[in-house]
Coordinates of C-alpha atoms in Angstrom, one line a residue:
M1 CA -93.9 24.1 27.3
P2 CA -95.0 24.4 23.6
A3 CA -93.7 21.7 21.4
Q4 CA -92.0 24.3 19.0
T5 CA -90.1 25.9 21.8
Q6 CA -88.8 22.5 23.0
K7 CA -87.9 21.7 19.4
R8 CA -85.9 24.9 19.0
R9 CA -84.1 24.3 22.3
R10 CA -83.1 20.7 21.3
T11 CA -81.9 22.0 17.9
A12 CA -79.8 24.7 19.6
H13 CA -78.4 22.3 22.1
R14 CA -77.5 19.9 19.3
G15 CA -75.8 22.6 17.4
S16 CA -73.7 23.6 20.4
E17 CA -72.7 20.0 20.8
D18 CA -71.8 19.8 17.1
E19 CA -69.6 22.9 17.5
E20 CA -67.9 21.4 20.6
G21 CA -67.3 18.2 18.7
N22 CA -65.8 20.1 15.8
H23 CA -63.5 22.0 18.2
S24 CA -62.5 18.8 19.9
R25 CA -61.8 17.1 16.6
N26 CA -59.8 20.1 15.5
R27 CA -57.8 20.0 18.7
S28 CA -57.2 16.3 18.3
H29 CA -56.2 16.8 14.7
H30 CA -53.7 19.5 15.7
G31 CA -52.5 17.3 18.4
R32 CA -51.8 14.5 16.0
R33 CA -50.1 16.9 13.6
A34 CA -47.6 18.2 16.1
P35 CA -45.3 15.2 15.9
D36 CA -45.5 15.4 12.1
S37 CA -44.0 18.9 12.2
D38 CA -41.1 17.5 14.3
D39 CA -40.6 14.7 11.8
E40 CA -40.5 17.3 9.1
S41 CA -37.9 19.2 11.0
N42 CA -35.8 16.1 11.5
A43 CA -36.2 15.2 7.9
S44 CA -35.0 18.6 6.9
E45 CA -31.9 18.1 9.1
N46 CA -31.3 14.7 7.6
D47 CA -31.6 16.1 4.1
D48 CA -28.6 18.3 5.0
S49 CA -26.3 15.4 5.4
P50 CA -26.0 14.6 1.6
D51 CA -25.0 18.2 1.1
V52 CA -22.1 17.8 3.6
D53 CA -21.0 14.8 1.5
M54 CA -21.3 16.8 -1.6
D55 CA -19.1 19.5 -0.1
R56 CA -16.5 16.9 0.9
A57 CA -16.5 15.5 -2.6
A58 CA -16.0 19.1 -3.9
G59 CA -13.0 19.5 -1.7
G60 CA -14.5 20.6 1.7
G61 CA -12.9 19.7 5.0
V62 CA -13.3 16.2 6.5
D63 CA -14.1 15.9 10.2
S64 CA -11.7 14.1 12.5
T65 CA -13.9 11.0 12.7
S66 CA -13.8 10.6 8.9
D67 CA -10.1 11.2 8.9
D68 CA -9.5 8.5 11.5
Q69 CA -11.5 6.0 9.3
L70 CA -9.5 6.9 6.2
V71 CA -6.2 6.6 8.1
K72 CA -7.2 3.1 9.3
K73 CA -8.2 2.1 5.8
L74 CA -4.9 3.3 4.4
V75 CA -2.9 1.4 7.0
R76 CA -4.8 -1.8 6.2
Y77 CA -4.3 -1.2 2.5
A78 CA -0.6 -0.7 2.9
L79 CA -0.2 -3.8 5.1
A80 CA -2.2 -5.9 2.6
C81 CA -0.1 -4.7 -0.3
E82 CA 3.1 -5.4 1.4
Y83 CA 2.0 -8.9 2.5
A84 CA 1.4 -9.7 -1.2
R85 CA 4.6 -7.8 -2.2
I86 CA 2.5 -5.5 -4.4
P87 CA 3.5 -1.8 -4.6
I88 CA 1.2 0.6 -2.8
R89 CA 0.1 2.7 -5.7
R90 CA -0.9 6.3 -5.3
D91 CA -3.9 5.7 -7.7
G92 CA -4.9 2.7 -5.6
I93 CA -4.9 4.9 -2.4
R94 CA -7.2 7.4 -4.2
D95 CA -9.6 4.7 -5.5
K96 CA -9.7 2.2 -2.7
V97 CA -9.1 4.4 0.4
L98 CA -10.0 8.1 -0.2
G99 CA -12.9 7.8 -2.7
T100 CA -14.5 11.3 -2.9
N101 CA -12.0 12.7 -0.4
A102 CA -9.1 12.8 -2.8
R103 CA -8.0 16.3 -1.7
A104 CA -7.3 14.9 1.8
F105 CA -4.5 12.7 0.4
K106 CA -1.5 14.5 2.1
R107 CA -3.3 14.8 5.5
V108 CA -4.4 11.1 5.5
F109 CA -1.0 9.9 4.1
D110 CA 1.0 11.7 6.8
A111 CA -1.3 10.4 9.6
A112 CA -1.0 6.9 8.3
Q113 CA 2.8 7.2 8.2
E114 CA 2.8 8.2 11.8
Q115 CA 0.5 5.3 12.7
L116 CA 2.7 2.8 10.9
Q117 CA 5.8 4.1 12.6
K118 CA 4.4 4.2 16.1
V119 CA 2.4 1.0 16.1
F120 CA 4.1 -1.3 13.5
G121 CA 7.7 0.1 13.2
M122 CA 7.3 0.6 9.5
E123 CA 7.0 3.4 7.0
M124 CA 6.1 3.9 3.4
V125 CA 8.9 4.9 1.1
E126 CA 8.6 5.7 -2.6
L127 CA 10.1 3.3 -5.1
P128 CA 12.5 4.7 -7.7
T129 CA 11.4 4.8 -11.2
R130 CA 12.4 2.1 -13.6
E131 CA 15.4 3.1 -15.6
K132 CA 15.3 3.5 -19.4
R133 CA 17.8 0.8 -20.3
T134 CA 17.3 0.0 -24.0
L135 CA 18.4 2.5 -26.7
K136 CA 14.8 2.8 -27.9
D137 CA 13.5 3.7 -24.4
K138 CA 16.3 6.2 -23.9
Q139 CA 15.5 7.9 -27.2
K140 CA 11.9 8.2 -26.3
A141 CA 12.8 9.8 -23.0
V142 CA 15.0 12.3 -24.7
K143 CA 12.2 13.3 -27.1
R144 CA 9.9 13.9 -24.2
G145 CA 12.6 15.9 -22.4
A146 CA 11.9 14.0 -19.1
S147 CA 14.7 13.4 -16.7
Q148 CA 14.6 10.1 -14.8
S149 CA 15.6 11.8 -11.6
S150 CA 12.8 14.3 -11.8
L151 CA 10.0 11.7 -12.3
S152 CA 8.0 10.1 -9.5
S153 CA 7.0 6.5 -9.6
R154 CA 3.9 7.2 -7.5
Q155 CA 4.4 3.8 -5.8
Y156 CA 5.5 2.9 -2.3
I157 CA 6.6 -0.1 -0.2
L158 CA 6.9 -0.6 3.5
I159 CA 10.3 -0.8 5.1
S160 CA 11.3 -1.3 8.8
T161 CA 12.1 1.7 11.0
L162 CA 13.2 -0.5 14.0
P163 CA 16.6 0.5 15.6
K164 CA 19.6 -1.4 14.4
E165 CA 19.9 -3.5 17.6
Y166 CA 16.4 -5.0 17.0
R167 CA 17.1 -6.0 13.4
S168 CA 18.2 -9.5 14.2
Q169 CA 17.0 -12.9 13.0
P170 CA 15.3 -13.8 16.3
I171 CA 13.2 -10.6 16.2
I172 CA 12.7 -10.3 12.5
G173 CA 12.5 -13.8 11.2
P174 CA 11.1 -15.1 7.9
S175 CA 7.4 -15.1 7.4
R176 CA 5.5 -18.3 8.3
V177 CA 3.5 -18.0 5.0
P178 CA 3.7 -20.2 3.1
S179 CA 6.4 -21.6 5.4
T180 CA 9.4 -20.3 7.3
A181 CA 11.8 -22.5 5.3
E182 CA 10.4 -21.6 1.9
E183 CA 10.3 -17.9 2.7
A184 CA 13.9 -17.9 4.0
A185 CA 15.0 -19.7 0.8
Y186 CA 13.2 -17.2 -1.3
I187 CA 14.7 -14.2 0.5
G188 CA 18.2 -15.7 0.4
F189 CA 17.8 -16.5 -3.3
Y190 CA 16.8 -13.0 -4.5
T191 CA 19.4 -11.4 -2.1
V192 CA 22.2 -13.4 -3.7
I193 CA 21.0 -12.6 -7.2
I194 CA 20.7 -8.9 -6.5
S195 CA 24.1 -8.9 -4.9
L196 CA 25.7 -10.6 -8.0
I197 CA 24.0 -8.1 -10.3
T198 CA 25.0 -5.1 -8.2
L199 CA 28.7 -6.2 -8.0
S200 CA 28.7 -6.7 -11.8
S201 CA 28.3 -3.0 -12.4
G202 CA 24.5 -3.1 -12.1
E203 CA 23.7 -5.5 -14.9
L204 CA 24.3 -9.2 -15.8
S205 CA 23.9 -11.0 -19.1
D206 CA 21.5 -13.9 -19.2
M207 CA 24.4 -16.3 -20.0
K208 CA 26.4 -15.2 -16.9
L209 CA 23.3 -15.4 -14.7
R210 CA 22.6 -19.0 -15.8
R211 CA 26.2 -19.9 -15.1
Y212 CA 25.8 -18.5 -11.6
L213 CA 22.6 -20.4 -11.1
T214 CA 24.2 -23.6 -12.1
R215 CA 27.0 -23.1 -9.7
L216 CA 24.5 -22.4 -6.9
N217 CA 22.6 -25.6 -7.9
A218 CA 19.4 -23.5 -7.9
S219 CA 17.3 -26.1 -9.7
Q220 CA 17.8 -28.4 -6.7
N221 CA 18.0 -25.9 -3.8
L222 CA 14.9 -23.9 -4.5
P223 CA 12.0 -25.6 -2.6
M224 CA 9.2 -23.4 -4.0
D225 CA 9.3 -23.8 -7.7
K226 CA 11.4 -24.2 -10.9
T227 CA 14.1 -21.6 -11.4
D228 CA 12.6 -19.9 -14.4
Q229 CA 9.2 -19.5 -12.6
V230 CA 11.0 -18.0 -9.6
L231 CA 12.8 -15.5 -11.8
Q232 CA 9.5 -14.5 -13.4
K233 CA 8.0 -14.0 -9.9
L234 CA 10.9 -11.8 -9.0
I235 CA 10.2 -9.7 -12.1
R236 CA 6.5 -9.3 -11.2
Q237 CA 7.3 -8.3 -7.7
G238 CA 9.9 -5.7 -8.8
Y239 CA 13.1 -7.3 -7.5
L240 CA 14.5 -7.8 -11.0
D241 CA 14.2 -6.3 -14.4
K242 CA 14.7 -8.3 -17.5
V243 CA 15.8 -6.2 -20.4
V244 CA 15.3 -7.7 -23.9
E245 CA 16.8 -5.9 -26.9
R246 CA 15.7 -7.1 -30.3
V247 CA 18.7 -7.6 -32.7
E248 CA 17.9 -8.1 -36.4
G249 CA 19.4 -11.3 -37.8
D250 CA 20.7 -12.4 -34.4
E251 CA 19.5 -13.7 -31.1
D252 CA 17.8 -11.3 -28.7
S253 CA 20.2 -9.7 -26.2
I254 CA 18.9 -10.3 -22.6
T255 CA 20.3 -8.4 -19.6
W256 CA 19.3 -8.7 -16.0
C257 CA 19.2 -5.6 -13.7
V258 CA 18.0 -4.8 -10.2
G259 CA 14.3 -3.7 -10.1
P260 CA 12.8 -0.9 -8.0
R261 CA 11.8 -3.0 -5.0
G262 CA 15.2 -4.8 -5.1
K263 CA 17.0 -1.5 -4.9
V264 CA 15.1 -0.4 -1.8
E265 CA 14.8 -3.7 0.0
V266 CA 18.3 -5.0 -0.6
S267 CA 20.5 -2.0 0.1
P268 CA 24.3 -1.8 -0.6
Q269 CA 24.9 -2.3 3.2
S270 CA 22.9 -5.5 3.0
I271 CA 25.0 -6.7 0.1
A272 CA 28.2 -5.9 1.9
N273 CA 27.0 -7.9 4.9
V274 CA 26.1 -10.9 2.7
V275 CA 29.5 -10.8 0.9
T276 CA 31.4 -10.5 4.2
E277 CA 29.5 -13.5 5.6
V278 CA 30.1 -15.6 2.4
W279 CA 33.8 -14.9 2.4
G280 CA 34.3 -15.9 6.0
N281 CA 38.0 -14.9 6.3
P282 CA 38.4 -12.2 3.6
P283 CA 41.8 -11.0 2.3
D284 CA 43.5 -7.9 3.4
D285 CA 42.2 -5.7 0.6
F286 CA 38.7 -7.0 0.9
E287 CA 37.3 -3.9 2.6
T288 CA 38.9 -1.6 0.1
K289 CA 37.4 -3.5 -2.9
L290 CA 34.0 -3.7 -1.2
E291 CA 33.9 0.0 -0.5
K292 CA 34.9 0.7 -4.1
S293 CA 32.2 -1.5 -5.5
L294 CA 29.3 -0.6 -3.2
G295 CA 30.4 2.7 -1.5
V296 CA 30.0 1.1 1.9
R297 CA 32.2 -1.0 4.2
G298 CA 31.5 -4.6 5.2
S299 CA 30.6 -5.2 8.9
R300 CA 30.8 -8.6 10.5
Q301 CA 28.8 -7.3 13.5
S302 CA 25.9 -6.2 11.3
Q303 CA 24.8 -9.3 9.6
A304 CA 21.1 -8.4 9.5
P305 CA 19.8 -6.9 6.3
D306 CA 19.9 -3.1 6.4
R307 CA 16.2 -2.8 5.3
P308 CA 14.4 -6.0 6.2
R309 CA 11.0 -6.7 4.8
A310 CA 8.4 -4.9 6.9
E311 CA 5.9 -7.9 7.0
D312 CA 8.5 -10.1 8.8
E313 CA 8.3 -7.9 11.9
G314 CA 4.9 -9.2 12.8
E315 CA 6.2 -12.7 13.4
E316 CA 6.6 -13.9 17.0

């Protein structure tokens, strides 16, 4: 065969091999690109998730899984606040629990209430607003045209929902933190102080309070701290209110009143039970006077506080 013919055949054969190689490379290239297209599809699906969060932040619905997590966070937040005797603030719920799901407040709050009642035997109740006691505060309230009864404190605490037969000392004992004895002394102290103030028409002068504290020998009987520091602690925790009115050319007028937490936690029935226990053998007109002062009747069978602290239920 002539050399030129062989050369042409070799060239054609090489060209066909090159074409087949290109086709195979193209096929392999397309084969490698196929998973990339799936990745792009998955990436596009993942990119949709921030849009869902954006919709939630804008007020869209929250799925049941997210709701469950928010409910658990709110229950933990409520228990932590009550343990430290700090009010459960509505703003705190929005900031520390709900975050961008602020519009889900009612739904999450109601679900958390149900969880607290079924599992822990507690519920969140709203604290009353602090009363305007000084003349200056009352004048400011009149100018704003705001009624104290129409205002909301936007703060809650936990109270017990256990049936009355389970509200006894063996079941609901004092907390073990810092110690059972110290906690029992603290509860007894503020219960007595709140009872004295309530039975004194809702307010007590500083002079009378000091006189009662001296008769109780509080400086010796309080194991946790000095009397003045314990009183300041009661103010911070909302059990007591200290009202100071500035008087020109004279000493400041100091009056002690029951704070928002004290009104809820130490109810009139609790005070009636304490007074009945202290009297031992009360006179004949005791029940009548007690009912006139508190609006309730004393009961020797019901010696447990009407609304015990919720945190004490967790003690064994």
